[in-house]
Short mmCIF file of C-alpha atoms in Angstrom, two decimals:
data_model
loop_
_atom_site.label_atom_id
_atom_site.label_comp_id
_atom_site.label_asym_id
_atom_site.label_seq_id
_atom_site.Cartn_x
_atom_site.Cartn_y
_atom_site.Cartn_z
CA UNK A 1 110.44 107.95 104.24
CA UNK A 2 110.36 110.87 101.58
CA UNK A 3 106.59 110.86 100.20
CA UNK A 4 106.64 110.47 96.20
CA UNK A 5 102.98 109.38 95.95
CA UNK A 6 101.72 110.87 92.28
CA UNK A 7 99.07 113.63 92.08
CA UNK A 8 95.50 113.01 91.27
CA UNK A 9 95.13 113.16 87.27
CA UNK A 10 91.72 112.93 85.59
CA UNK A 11 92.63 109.26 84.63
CA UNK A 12 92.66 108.84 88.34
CA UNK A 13 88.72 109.23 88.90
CA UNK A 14 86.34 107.09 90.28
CA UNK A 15 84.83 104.29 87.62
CA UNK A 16 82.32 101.57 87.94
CA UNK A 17 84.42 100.05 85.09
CA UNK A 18 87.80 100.07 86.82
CA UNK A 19 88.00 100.77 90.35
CA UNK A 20 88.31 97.12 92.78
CA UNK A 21 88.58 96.62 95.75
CA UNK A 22 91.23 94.00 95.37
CA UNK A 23 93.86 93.62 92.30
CA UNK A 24 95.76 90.61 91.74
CA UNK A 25 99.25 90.88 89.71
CA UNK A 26 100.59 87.36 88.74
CA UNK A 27 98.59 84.22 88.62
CA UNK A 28 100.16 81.21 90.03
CA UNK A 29 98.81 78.19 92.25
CA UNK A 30 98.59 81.22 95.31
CA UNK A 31 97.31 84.16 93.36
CA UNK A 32 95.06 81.79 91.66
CA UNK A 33 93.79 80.05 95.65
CA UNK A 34 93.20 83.75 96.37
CA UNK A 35 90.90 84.76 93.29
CA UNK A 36 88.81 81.19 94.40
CA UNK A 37 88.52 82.52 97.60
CA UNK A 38 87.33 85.41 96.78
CA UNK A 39 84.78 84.69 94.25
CA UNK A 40 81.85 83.72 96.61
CA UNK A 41 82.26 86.68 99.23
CA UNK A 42 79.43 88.98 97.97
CA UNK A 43 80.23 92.31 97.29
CA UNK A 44 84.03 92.19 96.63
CA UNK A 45 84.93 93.47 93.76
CA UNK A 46 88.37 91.50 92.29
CA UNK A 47 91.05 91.43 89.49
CA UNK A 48 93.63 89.39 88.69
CA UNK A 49 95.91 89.72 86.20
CA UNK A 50 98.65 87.71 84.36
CA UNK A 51 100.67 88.49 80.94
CA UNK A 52 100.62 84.88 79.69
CA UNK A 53 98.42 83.31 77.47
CA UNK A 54 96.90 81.17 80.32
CA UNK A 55 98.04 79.20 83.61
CA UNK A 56 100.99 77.25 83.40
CA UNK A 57 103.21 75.97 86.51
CA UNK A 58 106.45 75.08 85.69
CA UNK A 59 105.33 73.17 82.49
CA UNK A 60 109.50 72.60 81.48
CA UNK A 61 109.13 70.32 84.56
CA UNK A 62 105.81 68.31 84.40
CA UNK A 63 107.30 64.80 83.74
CA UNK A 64 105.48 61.92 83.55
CA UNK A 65 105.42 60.36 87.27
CA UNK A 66 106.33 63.31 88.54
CA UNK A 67 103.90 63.78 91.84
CA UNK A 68 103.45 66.85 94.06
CA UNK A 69 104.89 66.78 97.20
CA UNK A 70 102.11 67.77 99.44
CA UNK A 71 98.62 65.61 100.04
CA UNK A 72 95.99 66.35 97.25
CA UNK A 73 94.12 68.25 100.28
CA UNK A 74 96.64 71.42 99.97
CA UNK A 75 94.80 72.31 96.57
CA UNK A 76 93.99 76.51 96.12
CA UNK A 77 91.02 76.39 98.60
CA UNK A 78 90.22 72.87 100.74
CA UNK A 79 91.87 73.40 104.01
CA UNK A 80 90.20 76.61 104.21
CA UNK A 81 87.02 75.85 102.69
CA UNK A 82 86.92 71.74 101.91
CA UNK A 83 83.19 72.66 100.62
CA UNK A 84 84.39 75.25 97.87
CA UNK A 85 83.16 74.57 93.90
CA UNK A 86 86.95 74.95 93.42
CA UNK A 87 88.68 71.99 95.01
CA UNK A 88 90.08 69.52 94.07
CA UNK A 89 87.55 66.95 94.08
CA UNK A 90 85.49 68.90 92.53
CA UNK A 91 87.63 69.27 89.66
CA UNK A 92 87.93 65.51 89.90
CA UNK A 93 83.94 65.42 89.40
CA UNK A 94 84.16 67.78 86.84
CA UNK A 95 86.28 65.53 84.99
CA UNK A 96 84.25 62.22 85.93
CA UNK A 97 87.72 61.27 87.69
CA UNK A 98 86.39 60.59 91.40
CA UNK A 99 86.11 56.87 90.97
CA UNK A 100 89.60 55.98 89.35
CA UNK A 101 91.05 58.47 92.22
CA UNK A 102 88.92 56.74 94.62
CA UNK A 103 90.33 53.12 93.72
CA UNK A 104 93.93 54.73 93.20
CA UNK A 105 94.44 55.52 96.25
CA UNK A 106 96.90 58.55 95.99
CA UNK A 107 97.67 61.06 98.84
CA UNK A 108 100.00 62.52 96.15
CA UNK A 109 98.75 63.48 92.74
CA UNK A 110 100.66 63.73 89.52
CA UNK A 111 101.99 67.13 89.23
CA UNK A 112 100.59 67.38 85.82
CA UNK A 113 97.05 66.70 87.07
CA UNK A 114 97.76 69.20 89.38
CA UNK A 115 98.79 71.83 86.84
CA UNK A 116 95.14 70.95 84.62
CA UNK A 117 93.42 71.62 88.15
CA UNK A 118 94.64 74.92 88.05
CA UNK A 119 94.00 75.30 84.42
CA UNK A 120 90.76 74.54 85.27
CA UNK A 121 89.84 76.79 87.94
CA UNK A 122 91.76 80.07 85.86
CA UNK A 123 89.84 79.21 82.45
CA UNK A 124 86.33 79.29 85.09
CA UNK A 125 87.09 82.27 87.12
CA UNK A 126 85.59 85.45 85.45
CA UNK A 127 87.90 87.84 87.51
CA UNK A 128 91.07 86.05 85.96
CA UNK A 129 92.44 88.31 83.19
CA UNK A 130 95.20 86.51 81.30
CA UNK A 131 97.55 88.66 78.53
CA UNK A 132 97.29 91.52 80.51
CA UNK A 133 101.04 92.80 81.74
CA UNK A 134 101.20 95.30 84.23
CA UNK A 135 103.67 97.50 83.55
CA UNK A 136 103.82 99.81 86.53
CA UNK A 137 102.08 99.83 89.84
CA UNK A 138 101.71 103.52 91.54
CA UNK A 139 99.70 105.19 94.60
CA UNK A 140 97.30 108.27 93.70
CA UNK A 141 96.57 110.15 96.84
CA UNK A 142 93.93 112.05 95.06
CA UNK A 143 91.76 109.16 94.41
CA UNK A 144 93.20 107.08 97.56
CA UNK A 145 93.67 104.36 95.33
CA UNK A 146 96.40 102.31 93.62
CA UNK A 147 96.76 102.86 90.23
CA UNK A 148 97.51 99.74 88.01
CA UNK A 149 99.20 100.23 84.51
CA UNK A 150 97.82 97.52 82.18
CA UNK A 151 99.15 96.87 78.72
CA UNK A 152 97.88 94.02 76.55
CA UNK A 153 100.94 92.71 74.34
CA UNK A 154 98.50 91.03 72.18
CA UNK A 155 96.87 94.61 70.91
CA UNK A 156 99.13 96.95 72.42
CA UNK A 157 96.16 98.83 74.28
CA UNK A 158 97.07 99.73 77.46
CA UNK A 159 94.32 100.54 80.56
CA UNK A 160 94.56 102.01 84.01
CA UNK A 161 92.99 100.24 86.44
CA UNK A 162 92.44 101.15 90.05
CA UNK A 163 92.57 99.31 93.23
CA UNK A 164 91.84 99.68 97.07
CA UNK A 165 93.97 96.84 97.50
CA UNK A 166 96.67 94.90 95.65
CA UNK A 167 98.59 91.64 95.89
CA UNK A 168 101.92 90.59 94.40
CA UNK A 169 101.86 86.99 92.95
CA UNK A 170 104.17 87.47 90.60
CA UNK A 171 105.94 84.01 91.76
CA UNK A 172 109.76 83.35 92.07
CA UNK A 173 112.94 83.75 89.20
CA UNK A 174 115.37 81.06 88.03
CA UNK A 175 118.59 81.11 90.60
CA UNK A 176 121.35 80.95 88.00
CA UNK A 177 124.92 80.42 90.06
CA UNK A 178 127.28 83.24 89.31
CA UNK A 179 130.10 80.96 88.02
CA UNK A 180 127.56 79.92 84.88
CA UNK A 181 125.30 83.05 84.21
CA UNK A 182 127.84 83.68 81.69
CA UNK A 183 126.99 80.47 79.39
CA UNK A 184 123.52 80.61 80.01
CA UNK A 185 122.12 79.84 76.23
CA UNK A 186 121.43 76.68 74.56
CA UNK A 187 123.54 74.10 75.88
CA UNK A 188 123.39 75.21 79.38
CA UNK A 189 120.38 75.84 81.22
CA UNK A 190 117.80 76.32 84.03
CA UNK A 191 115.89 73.03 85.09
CA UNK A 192 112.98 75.19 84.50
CA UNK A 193 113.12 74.51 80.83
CA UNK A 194 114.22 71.32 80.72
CA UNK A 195 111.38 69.62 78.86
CA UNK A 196 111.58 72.40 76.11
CA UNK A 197 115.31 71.98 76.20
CA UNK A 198 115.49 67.99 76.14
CA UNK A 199 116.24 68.25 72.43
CA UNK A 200 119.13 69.45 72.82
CA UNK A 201 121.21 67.29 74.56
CA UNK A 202 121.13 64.98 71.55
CA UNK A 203 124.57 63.91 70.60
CA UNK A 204 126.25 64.61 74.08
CA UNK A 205 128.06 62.50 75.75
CA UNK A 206 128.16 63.84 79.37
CA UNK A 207 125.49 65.91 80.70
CA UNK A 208 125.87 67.44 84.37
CA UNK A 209 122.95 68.29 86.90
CA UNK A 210 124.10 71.38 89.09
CA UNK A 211 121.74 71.31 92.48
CA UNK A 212 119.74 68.57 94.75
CA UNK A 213 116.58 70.12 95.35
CA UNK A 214 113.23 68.08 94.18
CA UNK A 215 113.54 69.56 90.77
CA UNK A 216 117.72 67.98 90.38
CA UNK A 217 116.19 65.20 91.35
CA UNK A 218 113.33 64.30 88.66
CA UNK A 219 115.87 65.54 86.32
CA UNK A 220 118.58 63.33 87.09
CA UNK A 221 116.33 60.58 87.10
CA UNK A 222 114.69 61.27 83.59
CA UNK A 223 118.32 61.63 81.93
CA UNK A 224 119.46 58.58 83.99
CA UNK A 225 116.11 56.63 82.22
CA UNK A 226 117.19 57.81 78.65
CA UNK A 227 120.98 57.27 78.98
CA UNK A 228 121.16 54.19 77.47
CA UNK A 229 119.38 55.02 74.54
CA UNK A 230 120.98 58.12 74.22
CA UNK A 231 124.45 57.28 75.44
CA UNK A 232 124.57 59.69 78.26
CA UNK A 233 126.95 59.28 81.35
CA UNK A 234 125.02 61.46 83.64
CA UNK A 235 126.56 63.65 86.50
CA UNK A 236 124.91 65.03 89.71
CA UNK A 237 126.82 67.83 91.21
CA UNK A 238 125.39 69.85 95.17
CA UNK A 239 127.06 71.91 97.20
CA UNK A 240 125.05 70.12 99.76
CA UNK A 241 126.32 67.88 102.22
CA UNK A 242 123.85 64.40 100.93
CA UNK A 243 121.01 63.50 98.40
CA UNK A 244 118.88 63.87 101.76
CA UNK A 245 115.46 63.11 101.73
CA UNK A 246 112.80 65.96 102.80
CA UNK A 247 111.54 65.69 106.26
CA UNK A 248 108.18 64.28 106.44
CA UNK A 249 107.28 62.85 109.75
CA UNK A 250 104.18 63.68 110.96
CA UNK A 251 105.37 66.60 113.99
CA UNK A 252 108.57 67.48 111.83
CA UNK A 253 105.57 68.51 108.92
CA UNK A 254 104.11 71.29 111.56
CA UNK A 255 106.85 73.57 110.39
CA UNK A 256 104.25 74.10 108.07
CA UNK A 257 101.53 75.36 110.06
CA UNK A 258 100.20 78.89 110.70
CA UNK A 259 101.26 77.73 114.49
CA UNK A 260 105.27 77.89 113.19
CA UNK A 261 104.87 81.00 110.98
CA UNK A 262 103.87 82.89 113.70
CA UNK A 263 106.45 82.13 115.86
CA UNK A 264 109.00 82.32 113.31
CA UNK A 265 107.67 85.89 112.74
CA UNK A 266 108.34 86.74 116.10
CA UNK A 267 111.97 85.87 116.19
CA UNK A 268 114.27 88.58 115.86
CA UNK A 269 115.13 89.18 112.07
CA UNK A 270 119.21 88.74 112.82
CA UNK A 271 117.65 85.07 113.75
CA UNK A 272 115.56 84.34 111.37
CA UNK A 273 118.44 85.11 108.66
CA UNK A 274 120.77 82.63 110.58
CA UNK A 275 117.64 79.81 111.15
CA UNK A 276 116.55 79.50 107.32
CA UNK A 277 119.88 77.94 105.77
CA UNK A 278 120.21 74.97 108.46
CA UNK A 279 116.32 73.87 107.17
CA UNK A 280 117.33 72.95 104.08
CA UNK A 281 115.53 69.70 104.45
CA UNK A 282 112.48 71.00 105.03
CA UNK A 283 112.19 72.93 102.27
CA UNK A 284 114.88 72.36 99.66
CA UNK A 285 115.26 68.06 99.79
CA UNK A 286 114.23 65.37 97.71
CA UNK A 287 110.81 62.85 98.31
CA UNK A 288 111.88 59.69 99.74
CA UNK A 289 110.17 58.11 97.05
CA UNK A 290 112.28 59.54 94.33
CA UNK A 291 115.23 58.93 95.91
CA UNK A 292 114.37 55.68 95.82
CA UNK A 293 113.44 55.18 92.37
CA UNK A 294 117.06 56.79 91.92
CA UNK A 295 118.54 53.96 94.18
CA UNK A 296 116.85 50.95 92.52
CA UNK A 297 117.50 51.76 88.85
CA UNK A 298 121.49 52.47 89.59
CA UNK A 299 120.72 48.95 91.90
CA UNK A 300 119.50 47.60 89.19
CA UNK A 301 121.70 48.98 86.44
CA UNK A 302 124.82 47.43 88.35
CA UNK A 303 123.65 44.05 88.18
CA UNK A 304 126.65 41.38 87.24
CA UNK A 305 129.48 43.65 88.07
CA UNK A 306 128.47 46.12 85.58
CA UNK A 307 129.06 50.33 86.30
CA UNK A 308 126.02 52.93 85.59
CA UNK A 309 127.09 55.36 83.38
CA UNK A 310 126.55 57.71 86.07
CA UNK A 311 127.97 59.56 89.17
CA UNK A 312 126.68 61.50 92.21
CA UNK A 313 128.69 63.71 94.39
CA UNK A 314 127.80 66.01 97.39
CA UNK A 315 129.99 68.84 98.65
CA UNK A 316 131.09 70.07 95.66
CA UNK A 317 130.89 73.66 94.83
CA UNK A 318 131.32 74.70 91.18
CA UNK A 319 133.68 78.15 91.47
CA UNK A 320 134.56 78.68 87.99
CA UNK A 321 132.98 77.80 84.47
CA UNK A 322 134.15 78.26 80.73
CA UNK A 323 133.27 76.73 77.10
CA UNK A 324 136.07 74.74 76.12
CA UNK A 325 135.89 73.06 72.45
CA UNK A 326 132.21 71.76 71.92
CA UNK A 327 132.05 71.65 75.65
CA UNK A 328 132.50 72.87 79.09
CA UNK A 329 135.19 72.34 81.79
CA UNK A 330 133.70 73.26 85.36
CA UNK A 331 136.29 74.03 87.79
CA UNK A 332 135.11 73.02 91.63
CA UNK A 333 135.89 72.46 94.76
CA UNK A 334 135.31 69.43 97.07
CA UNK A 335 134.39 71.41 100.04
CA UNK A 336 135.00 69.20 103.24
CA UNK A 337 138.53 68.29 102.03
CA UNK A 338 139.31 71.59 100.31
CA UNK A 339 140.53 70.17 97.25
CA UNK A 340 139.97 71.89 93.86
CA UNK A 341 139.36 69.49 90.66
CA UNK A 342 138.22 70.25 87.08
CA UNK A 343 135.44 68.55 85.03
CA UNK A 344 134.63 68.40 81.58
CA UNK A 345 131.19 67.91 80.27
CA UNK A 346 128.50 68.68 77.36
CA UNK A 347 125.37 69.86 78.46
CA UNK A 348 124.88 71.79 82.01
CA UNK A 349 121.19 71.63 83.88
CA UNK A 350 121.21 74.10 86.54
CA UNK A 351 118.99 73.07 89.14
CA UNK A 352 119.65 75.98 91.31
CA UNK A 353 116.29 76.57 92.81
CA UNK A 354 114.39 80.03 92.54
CA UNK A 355 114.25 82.98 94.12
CA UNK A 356 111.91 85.95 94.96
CA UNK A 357 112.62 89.25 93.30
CA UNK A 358 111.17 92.72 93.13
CA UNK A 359 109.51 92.99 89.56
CA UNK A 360 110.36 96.51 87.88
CA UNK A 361 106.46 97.69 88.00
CA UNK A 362 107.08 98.43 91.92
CA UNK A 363 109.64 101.25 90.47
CA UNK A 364 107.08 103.72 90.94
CA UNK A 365 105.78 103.09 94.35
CA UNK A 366 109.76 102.00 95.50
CA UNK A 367 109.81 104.75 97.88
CA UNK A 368 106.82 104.66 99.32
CA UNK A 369 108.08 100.94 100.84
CA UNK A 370 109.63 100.76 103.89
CA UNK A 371 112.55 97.76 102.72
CA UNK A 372 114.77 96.18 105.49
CA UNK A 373 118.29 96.69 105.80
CA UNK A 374 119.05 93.95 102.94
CA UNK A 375 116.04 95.51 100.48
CA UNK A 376 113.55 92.99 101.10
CA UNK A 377 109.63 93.85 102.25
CA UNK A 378 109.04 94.47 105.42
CA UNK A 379 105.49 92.20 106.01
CA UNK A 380 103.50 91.75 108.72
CA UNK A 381 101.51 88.80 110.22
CA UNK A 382 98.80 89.32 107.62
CA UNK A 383 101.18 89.15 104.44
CA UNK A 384 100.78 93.24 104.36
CA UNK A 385 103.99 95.07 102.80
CA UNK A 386 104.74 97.99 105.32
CA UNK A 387 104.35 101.00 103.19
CA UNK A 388 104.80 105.03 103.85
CA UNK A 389 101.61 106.23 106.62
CA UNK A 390 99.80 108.33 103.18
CA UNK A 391 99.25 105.21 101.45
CA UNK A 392 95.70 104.38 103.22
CA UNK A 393 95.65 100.96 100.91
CA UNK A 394 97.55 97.79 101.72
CA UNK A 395 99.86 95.87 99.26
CA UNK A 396 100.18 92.28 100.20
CA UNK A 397 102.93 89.53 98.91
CA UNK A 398 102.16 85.76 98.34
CA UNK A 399 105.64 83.84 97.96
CA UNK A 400 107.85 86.89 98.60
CA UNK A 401 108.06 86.87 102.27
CA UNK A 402 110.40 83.74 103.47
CA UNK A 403 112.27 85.92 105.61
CA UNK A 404 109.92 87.13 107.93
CA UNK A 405 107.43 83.74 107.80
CA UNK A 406 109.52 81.23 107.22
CA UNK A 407 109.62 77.74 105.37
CA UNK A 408 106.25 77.56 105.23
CA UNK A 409 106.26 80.37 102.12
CA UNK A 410 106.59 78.62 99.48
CA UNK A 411 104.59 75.39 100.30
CA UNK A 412 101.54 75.43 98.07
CA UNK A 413 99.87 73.68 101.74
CA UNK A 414 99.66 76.82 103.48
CA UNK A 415 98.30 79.05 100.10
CA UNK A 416 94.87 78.88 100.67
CA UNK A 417 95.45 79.74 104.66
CA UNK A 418 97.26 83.01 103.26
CA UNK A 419 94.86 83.71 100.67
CA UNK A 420 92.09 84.08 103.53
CA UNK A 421 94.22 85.80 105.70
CA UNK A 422 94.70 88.19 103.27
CA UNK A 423 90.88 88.76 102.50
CA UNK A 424 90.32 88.70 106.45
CA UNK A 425 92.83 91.69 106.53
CA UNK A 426 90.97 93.26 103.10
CA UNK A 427 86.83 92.39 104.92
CA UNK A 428 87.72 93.15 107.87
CA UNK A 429 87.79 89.40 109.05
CA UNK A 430 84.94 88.05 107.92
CA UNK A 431 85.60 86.19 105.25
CA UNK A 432 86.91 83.05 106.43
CA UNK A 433 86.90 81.27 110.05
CA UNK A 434 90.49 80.37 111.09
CA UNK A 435 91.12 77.95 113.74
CA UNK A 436 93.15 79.30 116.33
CA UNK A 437 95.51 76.32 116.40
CA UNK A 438 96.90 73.81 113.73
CA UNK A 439 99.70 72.33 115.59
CA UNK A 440 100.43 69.72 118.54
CA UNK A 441 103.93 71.15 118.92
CA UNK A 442 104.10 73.91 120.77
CA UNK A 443 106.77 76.40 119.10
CA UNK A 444 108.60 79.19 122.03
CA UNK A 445 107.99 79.20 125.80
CA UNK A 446 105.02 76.88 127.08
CA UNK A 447 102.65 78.85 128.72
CA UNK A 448 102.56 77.35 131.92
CA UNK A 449 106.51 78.12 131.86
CA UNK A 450 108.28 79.23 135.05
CA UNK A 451 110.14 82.30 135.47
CA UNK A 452 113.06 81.66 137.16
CA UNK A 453 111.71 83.95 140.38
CA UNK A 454 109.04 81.78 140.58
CA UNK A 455 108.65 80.21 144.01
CA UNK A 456 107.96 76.04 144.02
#
């Protein structure tokens, strides 16, 4: 591609102060796992660098009994380094919490407890920077270093920093469905907010869940508790065939192993594009255990003949959506039998999922990436974006690259494997021993396969 990389400017010069060797933008659970990593490999210089206030992970959703849906063990650091200052039982120490854990007995931790882990390891890190936006990211082939434009919105002053190395963790956007974008406001809105939005479904008198995912489903469940106080009837819309449940037996789970990413990464991309929708349920289902506590309190709600004020329905597809009155009236479609029905409601929680998207401080370095056919990153097996042969520094993504490694992005269990991938790629591979293999299933050919010329 065309080189645009930015001369050398005086700003650009070498500095004790600001030069790294390694820049983080965005600090969520993986960004965050990185930084941990990094902090005990001696002489690495790091940065990383959020806008907000201080960590928060999806705080609209942390409801009470809410659990993560991955084993306590896939905290920012432990199945990399179980001995790290930062893991999770040593926040539990920290927090004289290891003997009500102990006697507990939880594989799964409250998401909540999960999000003041985090909190905890941010607010202790000294390279975490938080209210500090970066507003642009370029490459200066005079200093051979990326330049990072820093502006703090609490004072205004603005920095430039520079980096050998950077990585995107700049996490995932609300998926809003077409059909709805357009009402987007107070009444209807992302799942995302829901806890800062619960106000304001007082006085309604039908609110409707759009999507089945994990987060649907803790919703759904909190307005189905509150409906009788509040005098809800509470709908549950997917385009999805079933409420499934995620898969989680023990070989199915190896999906989520470094062992499946690479072969994934091998597969042609035409394949991987067609592969990713059919796994749904390994990525985009619902705990068992929440759909149960969804089954027994409509079980228990029916008891002597009486009806839930509530409904669930899979396969529909909402195509159309407008305000009508002090409502809405969804037009959709009931895709199996084709038929097309309209339904009125109050209040609209889209839980619609999120999706990676390429933040506006890439503009400057845009050409100097070498985007697939569809305009997403081209990354290779050690999370490196493939970038224009004058750019001598690497620029990694964390949670941006589910099309070239699979379902195993976005799982916070293989974060910490990433993170020391990543500084393996920046050291030169010595920061972290990786075991070779992490699965019993064996993903592509066996290698004692025949060919088919091979003589018995």
């Amino acid at each position: 591609m065309t080189s645009t990389a930015a001369p050398s400017t005086p700003a650009d010069a070498r500095s004790d102060e600001t030069d790294y060797d390694l820049v983080g933008i965005g600090l969520g659970p993986f960004n965050l796992g990185l930084a941990a990593l990094a902090e005990p490999l001696a002489g690495l210089r790091t940065l990383f660098l959020d806008a907000r206030t201080g960590f928060a992970w999806h705080p609209g959703l942390l409801l009470e009994g809410a659990r993560l849906q991955v084993p306590f063990l896939a905290d920012l650091v432990t199945l990399v380094d179980p001995t790290s200052r930062w893991s999770f039982l040593s926040y539990l120490r920290e927090q004289d919490r290891l003997f009500p854990f102990y006697f507990a007995e939880r594989f799964h931790v409250p998401r909540r407890e999960y999000d003041h882990y985090c909190r905890w390891v941010a607010d202790s890190l000294p390279s975490c920077r938080f209210g500090a936006r970066v507003d642009g990211l370029r490459w200066s082939a005079g200093a051979a270093r990326f330049v990072v434009e820093v502006t703090e919105p609490a004072t205004g002053a603005t920095n430039r920093i520079r980096a050998r190395h950077v990585v995107l963790g700049v996490g995932t956007e609300p998926v809003v469905p077409g059909p709805l974008a357009h009402l987007v406001g107070e009444h209807v809105f992302h799942a995302g907010d829901y806890l800062d939005r619960l106000p304001t479904l007082a006085g309604a008198r039908d609110v409707t869940v759009v999507g089945s995912g994990q987060s649907g489903a803790e919703v759904f469940l909190d307005l189905l508790r509150r409906a009788p106080e509040q005098g809800w009837r509470v709908r549950w819309l997917t385009r999805s065939p079933a409420f499934a449940p995620m898969e989680y037996s023990k070989l199915g789970l190896e999906h989520f192993t470094p062992d499946y990413t690479a072969y994934f990464r091998g597969l042609a991309e035409s394949t991987r594009d067609a592969l990713l929708p059919g796994q749904w349920q390994l990525y985009k289902a619902i705990s068992a255990e929440t759909i149960d506590e969804i089954q027994t309190l409509l079980y228990e709600r029916s008891v002597g003949g009486r009806r839930p004020e509530a409904s669930l329905t899979a396969n529909v597809a909402v195509l159309a959506a407008r305000a009508t009155g002090d409502g809405y009236l969804l037009s959709c479609r009931e895709t199996h039998q084709g038929r097309e029905f309209d339904l009125r409601t109050d209040r609209v929680v889209l839980a619609t999922g999120y999706a990676a998207r390429r933040p506006a401080l890439l503009d400057p370095l845009a050409e100097l990436v070498h985007w697939d056919e569809r305009g997403r990153y081209r990354v290779d097996a050690d999370h490196r974006v493939e970038l224009a042969p004058e750019v001598t520094g690497s620029l990694f993504v964390q949670n941006a690259e589910l099309h070239t490694h699979g379902v195993g992005t976005p799982d916070l269990g293989l974060g910490a494997w990433r993170g020391a991938t990543i500084l393996n790629a920046v050291t030169g591979g010595t920061a972290y021993r990786l075991p070779k293999r992490t699965a019993y299933t064996g993903f592509g050919v066996p290698d004692d396969a025949l060919t088919p010329d091979t003589p018995f």
